[in-house]
CSV table of C-alpha atoms in Angstrom, one decimal:
chain,number,residue,atom,x,y,z
A,283,MET,CA,93.7,51.5,-21.1
A,284,SER,CA,90.4,53.2,-22.7
A,285,LEU,CA,87.2,51.6,-24.4
A,286,LYS,CA,89.0,53.4,-27.5
A,287,ASN,CA,92.8,51.7,-27.7
A,288,TRP,CA,91.2,48.4,-26.1
A,289,ILE,CA,88.9,48.3,-29.8
A,290,GLU,CA,91.1,49.4,-31.6
A,291,LYS,CA,94.5,47.1,-30.5
A,292,TYR,CA,92.3,44.0,-29.9
A,293,ILE,CA,89.6,44.0,-32.5
A,294,PRO,CA,91.3,45.4,-35.1
A,295,VAL,CA,88.4,47.4,-37.3
A,296,SER,CA,86.9,46.6,-40.5
A,297,SER,CA,87.5,50.1,-43.7
A,298,ALA,CA,84.3,48.6,-45.5
A,299,PRO,CA,81.6,48.7,-43.4
A,300,ALA,CA,82.4,52.5,-41.4
A,301,LYS,CA,83.3,56.0,-43.6
A,302,ASN,CA,84.5,56.9,-40.1
A,303,PRO,CA,85.8,53.6,-37.6
A,304,HIS,CA,86.9,56.5,-35.3
A,305,GLU,CA,83.4,58.4,-35.4
A,306,GLU,CA,81.8,55.1,-34.9
A,307,ILE,CA,83.8,53.8,-31.9
A,308,LEU,CA,82.7,57.3,-30.3
A,309,LYS,CA,79.2,55.9,-30.5
A,310,LEU,CA,79.4,52.5,-29.7
A,311,ARG,CA,82.0,53.5,-26.8
A,312,ALA,CA,78.7,56.0,-25.3
A,313,ALA,CA,76.1,53.0,-26.5
A,314,LEU,CA,78.0,50.7,-23.9
A,315,ARG,CA,78.1,53.2,-21.3
A,316,ASP,CA,73.9,54.6,-21.5
A,317,CYS,CA,72.6,51.1,-22.5
A,318,PRO,CA,72.5,48.7,-19.0
A,319,THR,CA,71.9,45.7,-21.4
A,320,VAL,CA,73.6,44.0,-24.1
A,321,VAL,CA,73.2,41.3,-26.4
A,322,VAL,CA,75.8,40.2,-28.0
A,323,GLY,CA,76.2,38.3,-31.1
A,324,ALA,CA,80.2,36.9,-31.9
A,325,GLY,CA,81.4,35.1,-35.0
A,326,ALA,CA,84.4,33.3,-36.2
A,327,GLY,CA,86.5,36.8,-36.2
A,328,LEU,CA,86.2,37.7,-32.5
A,329,SER,CA,88.8,34.2,-31.9
A,330,ALA,CA,90.4,35.1,-35.0
A,331,ALA,CA,91.6,38.2,-33.1
A,332,ALA,CA,92.2,36.1,-30.2
A,333,GLY,CA,94.9,35.2,-32.6
A,334,PHE,CA,93.2,31.5,-33.7
A,335,ASP,CA,94.7,31.5,-36.7
A,336,TYR,CA,93.5,28.6,-39.2
A,337,SER,CA,96.3,29.1,-41.5
A,338,GLY,CA,100.1,31.4,-41.4
A,339,GLU,CA,102.4,29.8,-38.9
A,340,ARG,CA,100.1,27.7,-36.3
A,341,PHE,CA,98.6,25.9,-39.2
A,342,ARG,CA,102.5,25.2,-40.1
A,343,LYS,CA,103.5,24.0,-36.7
A,344,TYR,CA,100.2,21.8,-36.0
A,345,PHE,CA,100.3,20.3,-39.4
A,346,GLY,CA,103.1,20.5,-42.0
A,347,ASP,CA,103.4,17.3,-42.6
A,348,PHE,CA,99.4,17.1,-43.5
A,349,ALA,CA,100.0,19.8,-45.5
A,350,ALA,CA,102.4,18.6,-46.9
A,351,ARG,CA,100.7,15.3,-47.7
A,352,CYS,CA,97.1,16.2,-48.5
A,353,GLY,CA,97.6,19.6,-50.2
A,354,PHE,CA,96.0,22.0,-48.1
A,355,SER,CA,97.5,25.1,-46.5
A,356,ASP,CA,95.1,25.9,-43.5
A,357,MET,CA,93.2,24.2,-41.2
A,358,TYR,CA,89.1,24.5,-42.6
A,359,SER,CA,90.5,22.9,-45.3
A,360,GLY,CA,91.9,19.8,-43.7
A,361,GLY,CA,88.8,19.0,-41.6
A,362,PHE,CA,86.9,18.5,-45.5
A,363,TYR,CA,90.0,16.1,-46.9
A,364,ARG,CA,88.5,12.5,-47.5
A,365,TYR,CA,90.9,11.1,-45.1
A,366,GLU,CA,91.9,7.1,-45.9
A,367,THR,CA,91.4,5.6,-42.6
A,368,LEU,CA,89.7,7.4,-39.1
A,369,GLU,CA,93.4,5.9,-37.5
A,370,GLU,CA,94.7,9.2,-40.3
A,371,GLN,CA,91.5,11.1,-40.2
A,372,TRP,CA,91.3,11.6,-36.3
A,373,ALA,CA,95.2,12.4,-36.1
A,374,PHE,CA,94.5,15.3,-38.1
A,375,TRP,CA,90.9,15.8,-36.0
A,376,SER,CA,92.8,15.4,-32.4
A,377,ARG,CA,95.5,18.3,-33.1
A,378,PHE,CA,92.1,20.4,-34.5
A,379,ILE,CA,90.5,20.1,-31.3
A,380,TYR,CA,93.3,20.4,-29.1
A,381,VAL,CA,94.8,23.8,-29.7
A,382,ASN,CA,91.2,25.9,-31.2
A,383,ARG,CA,89.2,23.9,-28.0
A,384,TYR,CA,91.9,23.5,-25.4
A,385,MET,CA,94.7,25.5,-25.6
A,386,ASP,CA,93.4,29.2,-24.6
A,387,ALA,CA,94.0,32.3,-26.5
A,388,PRO,CA,96.9,34.0,-27.5
A,389,ARG,CA,96.0,36.9,-27.0
A,390,PRO,CA,93.6,38.5,-24.6
A,391,THR,CA,90.6,40.0,-26.1
A,392,TYR,CA,88.1,37.7,-24.8
A,393,ARG,CA,89.1,39.1,-21.7
A,394,ARG,CA,89.3,42.3,-22.0
A,395,LEU,CA,85.5,41.8,-23.5
A,396,ARG,CA,84.0,40.3,-21.2
A,397,ALA,CA,85.8,43.4,-18.1
A,398,LEU,CA,84.1,45.1,-20.5
A,399,LEU,CA,80.6,43.7,-19.8
A,400,ARG,CA,81.7,43.1,-16.2
A,401,GLU,CA,78.6,45.8,-14.9
A,402,LYS,CA,75.8,45.3,-17.9
A,403,ASP,CA,73.3,42.3,-17.8
A,404,TYR,CA,75.0,40.6,-21.2
A,405,PHE,CA,73.9,37.3,-23.0
A,406,VAL,CA,76.0,36.3,-25.9
A,407,VAL,CA,75.2,33.8,-28.9
A,408,THR,CA,77.8,33.0,-30.8
A,409,THR,CA,78.8,30.3,-33.8
A,410,ASN,CA,82.2,29.5,-32.1
A,411,VAL,CA,82.8,26.1,-31.2
A,412,ASP,CA,85.7,27.1,-29.2
A,413,HIS,CA,84.9,27.8,-25.8
A,414,CYS,CA,86.9,31.3,-25.9
A,415,PHE,CA,84.0,32.4,-23.5
A,416,GLN,CA,83.9,29.9,-21.1
A,417,LYS,CA,87.9,30.2,-20.9
A,418,ALA,CA,87.8,34.3,-20.6
A,419,ARG,CA,85.2,33.2,-18.0
A,420,PHE,CA,82.2,34.7,-18.7
A,421,ASP,CA,78.7,33.2,-16.7
A,422,LYS,CA,77.8,30.0,-18.5
A,423,GLU,CA,74.3,30.5,-17.8
A,424,ARG,CA,75.1,33.6,-20.2
A,425,LEU,CA,76.0,31.9,-23.4
A,426,PHE,CA,74.4,30.2,-26.3
A,427,TYR,CA,76.8,28.8,-28.7
A,428,THR,CA,74.7,27.9,-31.3
A,429,GLN,CA,76.3,25.5,-34.1
A,430,GLY,CA,78.2,23.0,-31.8
A,431,ASP,CA,82.2,22.7,-29.6
A,432,TYR,CA,84.8,21.6,-30.6
A,433,GLY,CA,85.2,19.2,-27.3
A,434,LEU,CA,81.9,17.6,-27.8
A,435,TRP,CA,81.0,13.7,-29.6
A,436,GLN,CA,78.6,12.4,-31.0
A,437,CYS,CA,77.0,9.8,-33.2
A,438,SER,CA,77.7,10.1,-37.0
A,439,THR,CA,74.4,8.3,-37.1
A,440,PRO,CA,73.1,9.5,-34.4
A,441,CYS,CA,71.4,7.3,-33.2
A,442,HIS,CA,70.8,8.7,-30.0
A,443,LYS,CA,71.0,13.1,-28.5
A,444,LEU,CA,73.6,12.3,-26.0
A,445,THR,CA,76.9,14.2,-26.8
A,446,TYR,CA,80.2,13.1,-25.0
A,447,ASP,CA,83.0,15.4,-23.4
A,448,ASN,CA,86.2,14.3,-25.8
A,449,ARG,CA,88.9,16.3,-23.6
A,450,GLU,CA,91.3,13.3,-22.4
A,451,THR,CA,90.6,10.9,-25.5
A,452,VAL,CA,92.1,14.0,-27.7
A,453,ARG,CA,95.0,14.4,-25.4
A,454,ARG,CA,96.1,10.6,-25.6
A,455,MET,CA,94.9,10.8,-29.5
A,456,VAL,CA,97.2,14.0,-29.6
A,457,LEU,CA,100.3,12.1,-27.0
A,458,ALA,CA,100.7,9.2,-28.7
A,459,GLN,CA,101.8,11.3,-32.2
A,460,GLY,CA,104.4,12.2,-30.1
A,461,PHE,CA,103.4,16.0,-29.7
A,462,ALA,CA,104.4,16.7,-25.5
A,463,ILE,CA,101.7,19.5,-23.7
A,464,ASP,CA,103.6,21.5,-21.7
A,465,ALA,CA,102.7,22.1,-18.0
A,466,ASP,CA,100.1,25.1,-19.3
A,467,GLY,CA,98.8,23.4,-21.3
A,468,ARG,CA,100.4,24.5,-25.3
A,469,LEU,CA,100.9,20.7,-27.6
A,470,GLU,CA,104.1,20.7,-29.2
A,471,PRO,CA,105.0,19.1,-31.3
A,472,PRO,CA,108.0,17.1,-31.5
A,473,SER,CA,111.6,18.7,-31.5
A,474,HIS,CA,112.7,15.7,-33.1
A,475,GLU,CA,111.8,13.3,-35.6
A,476,LYS,CA,108.4,13.9,-37.8
A,477,PRO,CA,104.9,13.7,-35.7
A,478,LYS,CA,103.2,10.4,-36.4
A,479,MET,CA,100.1,10.6,-39.1
A,480,ARG,CA,97.8,8.4,-37.5
A,481,VAL,CA,95.6,7.2,-34.2
A,482,PRO,CA,96.2,3.9,-32.0
A,483,SER,CA,93.1,2.3,-33.0
A,484,LYS,CA,92.5,1.5,-29.7
A,485,LEU,CA,91.5,5.2,-29.4
A,486,ILE,CA,88.8,5.7,-32.0
A,487,GLN,CA,85.6,6.5,-30.4
A,488,LEU,CA,82.5,4.4,-31.6
A,489,CYS,CA,79.1,5.1,-30.3
A,490,PRO,CA,78.2,3.6,-26.9
A,491,LYS,CA,75.0,2.6,-28.3
A,492,CYS,CA,74.7,2.0,-32.2
A,493,GLY,CA,78.6,1.3,-32.7
A,494,LYS,CA,78.9,3.3,-35.7
A,495,PRO,CA,82.0,6.0,-35.5
A,496,MET,CA,81.3,9.1,-33.4
A,497,THR,CA,81.8,12.4,-35.2
A,498,MET,CA,82.4,15.5,-34.2
A,499,ASN,CA,79.5,18.1,-32.8
A,500,LEU,CA,78.9,20.8,-34.8
A,501,ARG,CA,76.3,22.1,-37.3
A,502,SER,CA,77.1,21.2,-41.0
A,503,ASP,CA,73.7,19.8,-41.8
A,504,GLY,CA,70.7,17.3,-40.4
A,505,ALA,CA,72.6,15.0,-38.9
A,506,PHE,CA,74.0,17.7,-35.4
A,507,VAL,CA,73.0,16.8,-32.0
A,508,GLU,CA,71.3,19.6,-30.4
A,509,ASP,CA,71.4,17.9,-27.3
A,510,GLU,CA,69.9,19.4,-23.1
A,511,GLY,CA,72.5,21.4,-23.0
A,512,TRP,CA,72.1,23.1,-26.7
A,513,ARG,CA,68.2,23.4,-26.0
A,514,ALA,CA,68.8,24.8,-21.9
A,515,ALA,CA,70.4,27.6,-23.5
A,516,SER,CA,68.5,27.7,-26.2
A,517,ARG,CA,66.0,28.7,-23.2
A,518,ARG,CA,67.3,30.7,-21.7
A,519,TYR,CA,69.1,33.4,-24.9
A,520,GLU,CA,64.8,33.6,-25.9
A,521,GLU,CA,63.5,34.3,-22.5
A,522,PHE,CA,66.4,36.9,-21.9
A,523,LEU,CA,65.2,39.0,-25.0
A,524,LYS,CA,62.1,38.5,-24.2
A,525,LYS,CA,62.5,40.0,-20.7
A,526,HIS,CA,64.7,43.4,-21.8
A,527,GLU,CA,61.9,43.7,-25.0
A,528,THR,CA,61.7,47.4,-23.4
A,529,GLY,CA,64.1,49.4,-22.5
A,530,LYS,CA,68.3,50.5,-24.0
A,531,VAL,CA,69.8,47.5,-25.5
A,532,LEU,CA,73.0,47.7,-27.1
A,533,TYR,CA,73.0,44.5,-29.9
A,534,LEU,CA,76.8,44.2,-30.9
A,535,GLU,CA,78.1,42.0,-33.6
A,536,LEU,CA,81.2,41.2,-33.3
A,537,GLY,CA,83.5,39.2,-35.5
A,538,VAL,CA,80.6,38.6,-37.6
A,539,GLY,CA,80.8,38.0,-41.9
A,540,SER,CA,78.5,36.7,-44.6
A,541,ASN,CA,78.3,32.9,-42.7
A,542,THR,CA,77.9,34.0,-39.6
A,543,LEU,CA,75.4,36.9,-39.6
A,544,VAL,CA,74.6,36.4,-35.3
A,545,MET,CA,71.9,39.1,-34.4
A,546,CYS,CA,69.7,38.8,-38.1
A,547,ALA,CA,69.4,35.4,-36.4
A,548,SER,CA,68.6,35.8,-33.7
A,549,PHE,CA,65.9,38.0,-34.4
A,550,ALA,CA,64.7,35.4,-37.4
A,551,GLY,CA,60.5,35.3,-37.4
A,552,ARG,CA,59.8,37.9,-34.1
A,553,PRO,CA,57.9,40.7,-34.3
A,554,LYS,CA,58.8,43.2,-36.6
A,555,ASN,CA,56.6,45.9,-33.4
A,556,SER,CA,58.3,44.4,-30.6
A,557,ARG,CA,62.3,45.4,-32.0
A,558,LYS,CA,60.8,49.0,-32.7
A,559,ARG,CA,60.0,49.6,-29.0
A,560,GLN,CA,63.9,48.7,-28.0
A,561,GLN,CA,65.8,51.5,-28.1
A,562,ILE,CA,69.1,49.5,-30.2
A,563,SER,CA,72.2,51.0,-30.5
A,564,ALA,CA,73.1,48.6,-33.1
A,565,ILE,CA,76.6,48.6,-34.5
A,566,SER,CA,76.8,45.6,-36.2
A,567,HIS,CA,79.7,46.0,-38.4
A,568,ILE,CA,82.3,48.4,-36.4
A,569,LEU,CA,84.2,46.0,-35.8
A,570,GLN,CA,83.9,43.5,-38.3
A,571,GLN,CA,86.4,40.9,-39.6
A,572,LYS,CA,87.4,39.8,-43.1
A,573,PRO,CA,84.0,37.8,-44.2
A,574,GLU,CA,84.7,34.3,-42.5
A,575,ARG,CA,83.7,31.0,-44.3
A,576,ARG,CA,83.0,28.7,-41.8
A,577,CYS,CA,80.4,29.1,-38.3
A,578,ALA,CA,83.9,28.2,-36.0
């Protein structure tokens, strides 16, 4: 499949930012050909293009019972709902984590992008927290997840700066609600009864140091934990940018919106003359999805 066809099929073009999408796609193809170095800034629209929709049929399949009881109509809104108990809260969140972190994206968008970057010296900075880059086998050392990871928990206070893998506990939580996990790791609702909307109290995780409830390692306020893995990725990203302050570099933003101006954040505070020394082929909104409401 040609680059043009791949972009049009897997990363839908928004008509708003570019008057002539075809012409801009040709420019992007030339930039990818000519630039040995690529910095990718990825927002939520890239995962939406890969099939990670937070509303519609996918939402109804896994959260129809919550929608009926609580009145919200998409996963994003459900994340802000005030549940009466921790058992109910983690029933919602365990489903949310499993389908958006531990299941593969329905479409091969990320794998196709990795194939395009195979011969490039690249780095990815992303506000997405769904692990799609690593599941598509991007080099972990070339990734910086700025906003956290659905697969990590932290102390809700937080009383310390460690994060904790949640995969096994999340698996037990969804199974306790009556869901099944098939051979390919997909979550399947119970076929003969409604799923439970609570998890057993014994599965609720508390901070091992202070005993307060654990919470998601997602940047939403000043309580976000930037653990050693986060800080190491930040250093690698800064070193990459410094290494490539001169030469041909393609700065490519994919799936960004008003809340996730990934590349703009990358250059905030950097000397203007360093940017002038670069040949920047920035086509930041050619492939833009509709503006999203969240960093994911």
